[in-house]
Amino acid sequence: MQSANMLLKKFVRSSVLPFAAQHGMKKDLFPVSRTLSLSLCLKQDNSCSPSEKLDLDAWKKVMKSGFQEEVSETVSEHKELSTLAAARETLEMWRLAGRSVPENITEEQLQTFMECPSKSAKKKYLRYLNLKELYKKNDRRKMDEKRERRLETQEQASKTDETKRNSFICLWASCMDRAYSWRVAQSMIFGQPLVFDMSYEKDMSVREVTNTVRQIVLSESCNRRSVDPFHIHFCNFKDDSLYHKEFVKHYRDAWGKLLITATDQCYTDVFPKDKLIYLTADSPKVMKTFDHDKIYIIGSMVDKSIKTGVSLARAKRLGLETAALPLEKYLLWNAGAKNLTLDQMMRILLTLKDTGDWKKALEFVPKRKYCGFVSRPLHELKKSLNLINTLKLGKRQEELRKQFAKNYSKKLMQK
Amino acid sequence: VQPPEKPLEAEEWNRLRESFPLPEIFEEVMFNSMVRCNSPIDVAKSLLTHVAKSNGDIPYNLLVKYLVLCVQQRQTSEICDVYDIMKIRFKILESGAYNVLIRGLSNSDQWRMALTLLEEVKKIMIPSRTNYESCIKAASRHQEMNLAFELYHEMLAKDLIPTLDVLQAFFDFSRGMKGAELQKELFGILLYLRENQIYPQKTFMRSIKLWFESIPGGNWRGHLTNIKDSGQCPVCNHQLEDSDLTEEEYNNLRERIIRDVIHGTDTFRKTSPQEFEAFQTFVENRLPFDIVIDGLNVSHIKPRKMHCENLFDAVNCLAKDNARLLVLGRKHMLSNSSNWKREIMKEMQNKADFFFAENISEDDAFLLYATLQSGKHCKFVTRDFLRDHKACLSNSLTRHLFRKWQRGHQIVLKKMFLSVFIQQPAFCYDCVVQTTGDTWHIPYKDTFEEKYSYRVPRKWLCIQQK
């Protein structure tokens, strides 16, 4: 049937097309896929008359003839589009125009898209969805490739048919899990507390909250794997909050079995005030050593649009001691904000706790943010900088000479 | 890739495509370079024909690119053809295609079609300001001023900001036309400039001048001039509006500063409630001040000098005419250090009132509060532009008020290398489009003048009715 149809089409196209169109026969003759047959017959045409003069407007005919009837059918249907469908339609057109727009979009995402307040917000959201889709696709492709490879090796293995003998049954993963849990459980009784302050929800957008939770999940896993874990506290943690929702999304069933303390109380109610230290990049005080008796607080906040002083304000209100990491002292800072992600903070604190070595701990600061470690003590560096300045500007020479003379006379006196 | 100069046959296109490293995107790249080189339209057509014949279809993005080429070369009939084809092929179009279509059609004799397209765009989204710009320009070019103004008001109602080009077009195309209604609309545009503190550039100013002078029976004359520091126009001897805020505006600004800048989302971010209260009682007890000084800012004026010496010079210089001074600083200034000598600080405290904030508090917020609380005559001294505080204000109207107040009340100590401070006087007149009915004064930007947002133009257009 299909091939008969094709034949008919071909026949009609090449010879009787104008006639058929006039008499309205076309519709009855071929209601299905048109482009295929069209290109076929066109190619035929080409081969028949290779020396024909170039017809520049031929493309118009092709475009018009291919779709005329379809329009007469569809126009009435699509006249009234709901706003959602219209948005979907626009997205499709943007995709055709080559903008970064996701191929598939759910109703929910479409709704968020339409609620974006401005055109640039819409664009940004679409780009984000598009990237997400690309990553997902790449991951899936890689997984498929891996599976194929595994199947191949399995086949080979079954051919060689070699059995290995080992004294341990292969249960690494679950054994490790149990060992880690044992350690964390111990730290919940004897370990040093570390507080995450979960009171920043209203300072963040939804995306920022998701990022925050992601970072906390990462830090929790770091903590679990360390030799001497912290006892993690989530303070000011409300049960119906966005944080909670995101955590459940991440951990699923494991959320109930997590070895942390989550409470809706403030840290000042749980711990004595004089033991608390709020870690914030805005703090005027710089941390010198890691104190094993203190309880450090980290604000669970991601601020993409930098909001200075929010966590400092919180500490000020409660009258807590604050501290910042000595980034300036140990690193030649290059670019970027001094606030670090939560998992970086966790790694730094864990390393400090184990070794007390600042240099080792600050390895976890992203490499792009600093040029290198300060090799000499800071005051020496400053001295040489001053010297360079004096040489450059030629000023204060008088002053230097005087100082030198003074020092010299002092030395003489001592002798 | 270099596009060919003449239309090619299918065979030749095929050969080109094969030689291209990425054959999948060959057409796209080729079209891009055609647009860039402004190739003849026939070449593009031949490529389209080739694509159509080999695929039986032409992808949407190629059609749009072809459209761009047509618009670039003002091929009106071709634009219409492509639009027809697009209409048949696709249910709706996206913004990019509409932008190009509207721009192309509004420049042709088919400009009314651009208007229908604009209506179509409105069904699916808010048209961009350039869409409106093309339509308004087309309408006013054909002397349909009513239609143009209708579109203009529609645009304003949608919170779109018109480009200066559009505003200029109104003046250009209604030159010599009569009508009280039209005159009222154009005055409306001038008032729009006033409300949003927009300054026209030189060409725009010239359009305004020519329009005024062309009003039949209006007897308007325009002159270019510089306003004196006293605020008097040398041409018509008219005194410009002063820069003082009205009572209501002043109170509004003061409340906003307290609410948005000092308290913000959390009072603890900039100060603490106890400190702010202490400062408030301190200020209330000593009101009113004449000049409020940002101590730390002023103390850094000359880097070679000790901080307290700089401050001392400034206080001495400003304290001459029995002016009541308030110096704001931080507590660390009181500790006897290499930069802050206790004796000098003591001496200064005899000449001026001092308030020392906590080291982690922001003293700028206090500066604004103290100045505003002292009344309209009070000025403040700092080199800071106070941009971050302006940004804290929640709506644009208050931000404009803030700028105006700042222009009138901020004193800047210039010339750091002279031993004497030279004061730059605060403006005593308001730099904004203004009218008295039979005169108009319009500040304008010179084309070569560097434009900083904080710098106001010094050149004016004075228009008066004889």
Short mmCIF file of N, CA, C and O in Angstrom, two decimals, chain A residues 84-182:
data_model
loop_
_atom_site.label_atom_id
_atom_site.label_comp_id
_atom_site.label_asym_id
_atom_site.label_seq_id
_atom_site.Cartn_x
_atom_site.Cartn_y
_atom_site.Cartn_z
N LEU A 84 0.20 28.77 28.32
CA LEU A 84 1.26 27.77 28.50
C LEU A 84 1.70 27.21 27.15
O LEU A 84 2.89 27.11 26.86
N ALA A 85 0.72 26.87 26.35
CA ALA A 85 1.04 26.29 25.05
C ALA A 85 1.77 27.31 24.19
O ALA A 85 2.70 26.96 23.47
N ALA A 86 1.34 28.57 24.31
CA ALA A 86 1.99 29.63 23.53
C ALA A 86 3.46 29.74 23.94
O ALA A 86 4.35 29.88 23.10
N ALA A 87 3.70 29.67 25.26
CA ALA A 87 5.08 29.76 25.75
C ALA A 87 5.90 28.60 25.20
O ALA A 87 7.03 28.77 24.76
N ARG A 88 5.30 27.42 25.23
CA ARG A 88 5.99 26.24 24.71
C ARG A 88 6.35 26.43 23.23
O ARG A 88 7.43 26.11 22.76
N GLU A 89 5.39 26.99 22.53
CA GLU A 89 5.54 27.26 21.09
C GLU A 89 6.71 28.24 20.86
O GLU A 89 7.56 28.00 20.03
N THR A 90 6.74 29.30 21.66
CA THR A 90 7.82 30.29 21.52
C THR A 90 9.16 29.66 21.79
O THR A 90 10.14 29.93 21.08
N LEU A 91 9.20 28.81 22.81
CA LEU A 91 10.47 28.16 23.15
C LEU A 91 10.96 27.33 21.97
O LEU A 91 12.13 27.34 21.63
N GLU A 92 10.00 26.63 21.36
CA GLU A 92 10.36 25.78 20.23
C GLU A 92 10.96 26.64 19.11
O GLU A 92 11.97 26.28 18.50
N MET A 93 10.34 27.80 18.90
CA MET A 93 10.86 28.67 17.84
C MET A 93 12.25 29.19 18.19
O MET A 93 13.11 29.29 17.33
N TRP A 94 12.45 29.49 19.45
CA TRP A 94 13.78 29.96 19.86
C TRP A 94 14.82 28.89 19.62
O TRP A 94 15.94 29.14 19.22
N ARG A 95 14.40 27.65 19.88
CA ARG A 95 15.32 26.54 19.69
C ARG A 95 15.69 26.44 18.20
O ARG A 95 16.83 26.26 17.83
N LEU A 96 14.65 26.60 17.36
CA LEU A 96 14.90 26.55 15.92
C LEU A 96 15.82 27.69 15.49
O LEU A 96 16.62 27.55 14.57
N ALA A 97 15.69 28.82 16.16
CA ALA A 97 16.52 29.97 15.79
C ALA A 97 17.94 29.83 16.32
O ALA A 97 18.76 30.70 16.10
N GLY A 98 18.19 28.76 17.06
CA GLY A 98 19.56 28.51 17.51
C GLY A 98 19.92 29.11 18.83
O GLY A 98 21.09 29.27 19.14
N ARG A 99 18.93 29.47 19.65
CA ARG A 99 19.27 29.97 20.98
C ARG A 99 19.44 28.80 21.93
O ARG A 99 19.01 27.69 21.65
N SER A 100 20.09 29.08 23.07
CA SER A 100 20.28 27.99 24.01
C SER A 100 19.01 27.79 24.83
O SER A 100 18.74 28.50 25.78
N VAL A 101 18.24 26.83 24.39
CA VAL A 101 16.95 26.52 24.99
C VAL A 101 16.88 25.00 25.13
O VAL A 101 17.34 24.30 24.23
N PRO A 102 16.35 24.50 26.23
CA PRO A 102 16.29 23.04 26.38
C PRO A 102 15.32 22.41 25.38
O PRO A 102 14.36 23.04 24.96
N GLU A 103 15.60 21.15 25.03
CA GLU A 103 14.72 20.47 24.08
C GLU A 103 13.39 20.10 24.73
O GLU A 103 12.33 20.30 24.17
N ASN A 104 13.50 19.52 25.93
CA ASN A 104 12.28 19.13 26.63
C ASN A 104 12.12 20.01 27.86
O ASN A 104 13.09 20.30 28.55
N ILE A 105 10.89 20.37 28.12
CA ILE A 105 10.66 21.21 29.29
C ILE A 105 9.37 20.74 29.96
O ILE A 105 8.39 20.45 29.28
N THR A 106 9.41 20.61 31.28
CA THR A 106 8.22 20.12 31.98
C THR A 106 7.26 21.28 32.23
O THR A 106 7.63 22.45 32.10
N GLU A 107 6.03 20.93 32.60
CA GLU A 107 5.02 21.95 32.89
C GLU A 107 5.50 22.88 34.00
O GLU A 107 5.36 24.09 33.92
N GLU A 108 6.12 22.24 35.01
CA GLU A 108 6.57 23.00 36.18
C GLU A 108 7.63 24.02 35.80
O GLU A 108 7.57 25.20 36.18
N GLN A 109 8.59 23.56 34.98
CA GLN A 109 9.66 24.46 34.54
C GLN A 109 9.08 25.58 33.68
O GLN A 109 9.51 26.73 33.77
N LEU A 110 8.10 25.22 32.87
CA LEU A 110 7.47 26.22 32.00
C LEU A 110 6.80 27.30 32.84
O LEU A 110 6.86 28.49 32.53
N GLN A 111 6.20 26.84 33.94
CA GLN A 111 5.54 27.78 34.85
C GLN A 111 6.57 28.74 35.44
O GLN A 111 6.36 29.95 35.45
N THR A 112 7.68 28.18 35.94
CA THR A 112 8.74 29.04 36.50
C THR A 112 9.26 30.00 35.44
O THR A 112 9.54 31.16 35.73
N PHE A 113 9.39 29.47 34.24
CA PHE A 113 9.87 30.31 33.14
C PHE A 113 8.95 31.51 32.95
O PHE A 113 9.39 32.64 32.80
N MET A 114 7.64 31.25 32.98
CA MET A 114 6.70 32.35 32.74
C MET A 114 6.64 33.32 33.90
O MET A 114 6.29 34.47 33.74
N GLU A 115 7.00 32.83 35.10
CA GLU A 115 6.96 33.71 36.26
C GLU A 115 8.22 34.56 36.40
O GLU A 115 8.29 35.41 37.28
N CYS A 116 9.22 34.31 35.57
CA CYS A 116 10.44 35.13 35.63
C CYS A 116 10.07 36.60 35.40
O CYS A 116 9.31 36.89 34.48
N PRO A 117 10.61 37.49 36.21
CA PRO A 117 10.16 38.88 36.15
C PRO A 117 10.60 39.64 34.91
O PRO A 117 9.95 40.58 34.50
N SER A 118 11.73 39.25 34.30
CA SER A 118 12.21 40.06 33.18
C SER A 118 12.68 39.17 32.04
O SER A 118 12.82 37.96 32.20
N LYS A 119 12.95 39.80 30.92
CA LYS A 119 13.41 39.05 29.76
C LYS A 119 14.76 38.40 30.04
O LYS A 119 15.00 37.27 29.65
N SER A 120 15.65 39.14 30.70
CA SER A 120 16.98 38.58 30.94
C SER A 120 16.89 37.42 31.94
O SER A 120 17.64 36.45 31.82
N ALA A 121 15.98 37.53 32.89
CA ALA A 121 15.80 36.42 33.84
C ALA A 121 15.33 35.18 33.10
O ALA A 121 15.79 34.07 33.37
N LYS A 122 14.44 35.38 32.14
CA LYS A 122 13.94 34.26 31.35
C LYS A 122 15.08 33.61 30.58
O LYS A 122 15.23 32.40 30.55
N LYS A 123 15.88 34.45 29.95
CA LYS A 123 17.00 33.95 29.15
C LYS A 123 17.94 33.13 30.02
O LYS A 123 18.39 32.06 29.65
N LYS A 124 18.23 33.69 31.20
CA LYS A 124 19.16 33.03 32.11
C LYS A 124 18.62 31.66 32.52
O LYS A 124 19.34 30.68 32.54
N TYR A 125 17.35 31.64 32.85
CA TYR A 125 16.74 30.40 33.31
C TYR A 125 16.79 29.36 32.20
O TYR A 125 17.12 28.20 32.43
N LEU A 126 16.52 29.78 30.97
CA LEU A 126 16.55 28.84 29.85
C LEU A 126 17.95 28.31 29.61
O LEU A 126 18.15 27.13 29.34
N ARG A 127 18.94 29.18 29.75
CA ARG A 127 20.31 28.75 29.54
C ARG A 127 20.69 27.70 30.59
O ARG A 127 21.33 26.69 30.29
N TYR A 128 20.23 27.97 31.81
CA TYR A 128 20.50 27.04 32.90
C TYR A 128 19.88 25.68 32.60
O TYR A 128 20.53 24.63 32.72
N LEU A 129 18.62 25.68 32.16
CA LEU A 129 17.94 24.42 31.84
C LEU A 129 18.66 23.70 30.70
O LEU A 129 18.82 22.48 30.72
N ASN A 130 19.08 24.47 29.73
CA ASN A 130 19.75 23.90 28.57
C ASN A 130 21.04 23.20 28.98
O ASN A 130 21.32 22.07 28.58
N LEU A 131 21.83 23.88 29.82
CA LEU A 131 23.08 23.30 30.27
C LEU A 131 22.83 22.02 31.06
O LEU A 131 23.51 21.01 30.89
N LYS A 132 21.81 22.10 31.91
CA LYS A 132 21.47 20.94 32.74
C LYS A 132 21.14 19.75 31.84
O LYS A 132 21.59 18.62 32.07
N GLU A 133 20.39 20.03 30.80
CA GLU A 133 19.99 18.97 29.88
C GLU A 133 21.22 18.37 29.19
O GLU A 133 21.36 17.16 29.06
N LEU A 134 22.12 19.27 28.78
CA LEU A 134 23.34 18.80 28.10
C LEU A 134 24.16 17.88 29.00
O LEU A 134 24.61 16.82 28.58
N TYR A 135 24.35 18.32 30.26
CA TYR A 135 25.12 17.52 31.20
C TYR A 135 24.49 16.14 31.37
O TYR A 135 25.15 15.12 31.37
N LYS A 136 23.18 16.15 31.51
CA LYS A 136 22.46 14.91 31.73
C LYS A 136 22.68 13.97 30.54
O LYS A 136 22.94 12.80 30.70
N LYS A 137 22.57 14.55 29.36
CA LYS A 137 22.72 13.74 28.15
C LYS A 137 24.11 13.14 28.09
O LYS A 137 24.28 11.96 27.79
N ASN A 138 25.10 13.97 28.39
CA ASN A 138 26.48 13.49 28.36
C ASN A 138 26.69 12.36 29.36
O ASN A 138 27.33 11.37 29.06
N ASP A 139 26.13 12.55 30.56
CA ASP A 139 26.27 11.52 31.59
C ASP A 139 25.67 10.21 31.11
O ASP A 139 26.26 9.14 31.27
N ARG A 140 24.49 10.32 30.53
CA ARG A 140 23.80 9.11 30.07
C ARG A 140 24.65 8.41 29.00
O ARG A 140 24.82 7.20 29.02
N ARG A 141 25.20 9.19 28.10
CA ARG A 141 26.00 8.62 27.03
C ARG A 141 27.22 7.89 27.61
O ARG A 141 27.52 6.76 27.25
N LYS A 142 27.86 8.56 28.58
CA LYS A 142 29.04 7.95 29.19
C LYS A 142 28.66 6.65 29.90
O LYS A 142 29.40 5.67 29.84
N MET A 143 27.52 6.65 30.56
CA MET A 143 27.09 5.47 31.29
C MET A 143 26.85 4.32 30.32
O MET A 143 27.24 3.18 30.60
N ASP A 144 26.22 4.65 29.22
CA ASP A 144 25.94 3.61 28.22
C ASP A 144 27.24 3.01 27.71
O ASP A 144 27.38 1.80 27.59
N GLU A 145 28.19 3.89 27.42
CA GLU A 145 29.48 3.41 26.92
C GLU A 145 30.14 2.49 27.93
O GLU A 145 30.68 1.43 27.58
N LYS A 146 30.06 2.90 29.19
CA LYS A 146 30.68 2.12 30.26
C LYS A 146 30.04 0.75 30.33
O LYS A 146 30.72 -0.27 30.45
N ARG A 147 28.72 0.74 30.24
CA ARG A 147 28.00 -0.53 30.36
C ARG A 147 28.45 -1.47 29.22
O ARG A 147 28.70 -2.65 29.44
N GLU A 148 28.55 -0.90 28.05
CA GLU A 148 28.96 -1.73 26.92
C GLU A 148 30.34 -2.35 27.14
O GLU A 148 30.56 -3.52 26.90
N ARG A 149 31.22 -1.46 27.62
CA ARG A 149 32.57 -1.94 27.87
C ARG A 149 32.57 -3.06 28.90
O ARG A 149 33.25 -4.07 28.77
N ARG A 150 31.75 -2.87 29.94
CA ARG A 150 31.71 -3.87 31.00
C ARG A 150 31.19 -5.20 30.46
O ARG A 150 31.71 -6.26 30.76
N LEU A 151 30.18 -5.09 29.63
CA LEU A 151 29.62 -6.32 29.06
C LEU A 151 30.68 -7.05 28.26
O LEU A 151 30.80 -8.28 28.35
N GLU A 152 31.44 -6.27 27.51
CA GLU A 152 32.50 -6.87 26.69
C GLU A 152 33.50 -7.61 27.56
O GLU A 152 33.84 -8.78 27.31
N THR A 153 33.97 -6.93 28.61
CA THR A 153 34.98 -7.56 29.48
C THR A 153 34.39 -8.79 30.15
O THR A 153 35.08 -9.79 30.34
N GLN A 154 33.11 -8.71 30.51
CA GLN A 154 32.47 -9.86 31.14
C GLN A 154 32.48 -11.05 30.20
O GLN A 154 32.77 -12.18 30.60
N GLU A 155 32.19 -10.75 28.96
CA GLU A 155 32.17 -11.83 27.98
C GLU A 155 33.53 -12.49 27.89
O GLU A 155 33.67 -13.71 27.90
N GLN A 156 34.53 -11.61 27.83
CA GLN A 156 35.90 -12.14 27.75
C GLN A 156 36.22 -12.97 28.99
O GLN A 156 36.81 -14.03 28.91
N ALA A 157 35.81 -12.46 30.15
CA ALA A 157 36.10 -13.15 31.40
C ALA A 157 35.43 -14.52 31.41
O ALA A 157 36.02 -15.51 31.84
N SER A 158 34.22 -14.56 30.94
CA SER A 158 33.51 -15.85 30.96
C SER A 158 34.17 -16.84 30.02
O SER A 158 34.14 -18.05 30.23
N LYS A 159 34.78 -16.30 28.95
CA LYS A 159 35.49 -17.19 28.03
C LYS A 159 36.70 -17.82 28.70
O LYS A 159 36.93 -19.01 28.64
N THR A 160 37.49 -16.94 29.39
CA THR A 160 38.70 -17.47 30.03
C THR A 160 38.34 -18.34 31.22
O THR A 160 39.07 -19.27 31.56
N ASP A 161 37.22 -17.97 31.90
CA ASP A 161 36.70 -18.78 32.99
C ASP A 161 37.75 -19.04 34.07
O ASP A 161 38.23 -20.16 34.25
N GLU A 162 38.08 -17.98 34.76
CA GLU A 162 39.12 -18.10 35.77
C GLU A 162 38.52 -17.69 37.12
O GLU A 162 37.92 -16.63 37.24
N THR A 163 38.61 -18.48 38.11
CA THR A 163 38.06 -18.14 39.42
C THR A 163 39.16 -17.71 40.35
O THR A 163 40.24 -18.34 40.39
N LYS A 164 38.88 -16.62 41.09
CA LYS A 164 39.91 -16.10 42.00
C LYS A 164 39.59 -16.55 43.40
O LYS A 164 38.44 -16.68 43.79
N ARG A 165 40.65 -16.73 44.15
CA ARG A 165 40.47 -17.10 45.56
C ARG A 165 40.88 -15.92 46.44
O ARG A 165 41.89 -15.29 46.21
N ASN A 166 40.07 -15.59 47.41
CA ASN A 166 40.40 -14.45 48.27
C ASN A 166 39.85 -14.72 49.66
O ASN A 166 38.78 -15.31 49.81
N SER A 167 40.58 -14.27 50.66
CA SER A 167 40.12 -14.56 52.02
C SER A 167 38.96 -13.65 52.45
O SER A 167 38.22 -13.97 53.36
N PHE A 168 38.85 -12.45 51.80
CA PHE A 168 37.73 -11.56 52.13
C PHE A 168 36.63 -11.73 51.10
O PHE A 168 36.89 -11.80 49.91
N ILE A 169 35.43 -11.71 51.61
CA ILE A 169 34.32 -11.65 50.68
C ILE A 169 34.23 -10.20 50.22
O ILE A 169 34.52 -9.28 51.00
N CYS A 170 33.86 -9.99 48.98
CA CYS A 170 33.88 -8.63 48.45
C CYS A 170 32.72 -7.82 48.98
O CYS A 170 31.62 -7.80 48.42
N LEU A 171 32.93 -7.18 50.12
CA LEU A 171 31.86 -6.38 50.73
C LEU A 171 32.38 -5.02 51.14
O LEU A 171 31.96 -4.46 52.13
N TRP A 172 33.35 -4.51 50.36
CA TRP A 172 34.03 -3.28 50.75
C TRP A 172 33.08 -2.17 51.12
O TRP A 172 33.15 -1.62 52.21
N ALA A 173 32.17 -1.86 50.24
CA ALA A 173 31.33 -0.67 50.39
C ALA A 173 30.58 -0.68 51.71
O ALA A 173 30.68 0.26 52.50
N SER A 174 29.90 -1.76 51.99
CA SER A 174 29.07 -1.74 53.18
C SER A 174 29.93 -1.78 54.45
O SER A 174 29.57 -1.19 55.46
N CYS A 175 31.08 -2.46 54.36
CA CYS A 175 31.98 -2.49 55.52
C CYS A 175 32.49 -1.09 55.83
O CYS A 175 32.51 -0.67 56.99
N MET A 176 32.90 -0.42 54.79
CA MET A 176 33.39 0.94 54.99
C MET A 176 32.30 1.79 55.60
O MET A 176 32.53 2.54 56.54
N ASP A 177 31.09 1.65 55.06
CA ASP A 177 29.97 2.43 55.58
C ASP A 177 29.81 2.21 57.08
O ASP A 177 29.63 3.16 57.85
N ARG A 178 29.90 0.94 57.45
CA ARG A 178 29.69 0.63 58.86
C ARG A 178 30.80 1.23 59.71
O ARG A 178 30.55 1.80 60.79
N ALA A 179 32.02 1.15 59.20
CA ALA A 179 33.15 1.71 59.95
C ALA A 179 32.98 3.22 60.12
O ALA A 179 33.15 3.77 61.21
N TYR A 180 32.60 3.89 59.02
CA TYR A 180 32.40 5.35 59.09
C TYR A 180 31.30 5.67 60.09
O TYR A 180 31.45 6.57 60.92
N SER A 181 30.22 4.95 60.01
CA SER A 181 29.09 5.25 60.90
C SER A 181 29.51 5.08 62.36
O SER A 181 29.12 5.86 63.22
N TRP A 182 30.31 4.07 62.60
CA TRP A 182 30.78 3.82 63.96
C TRP A 182 31.57 5.02 64.46
O TRP A 182 31.36 5.51 65.58
#
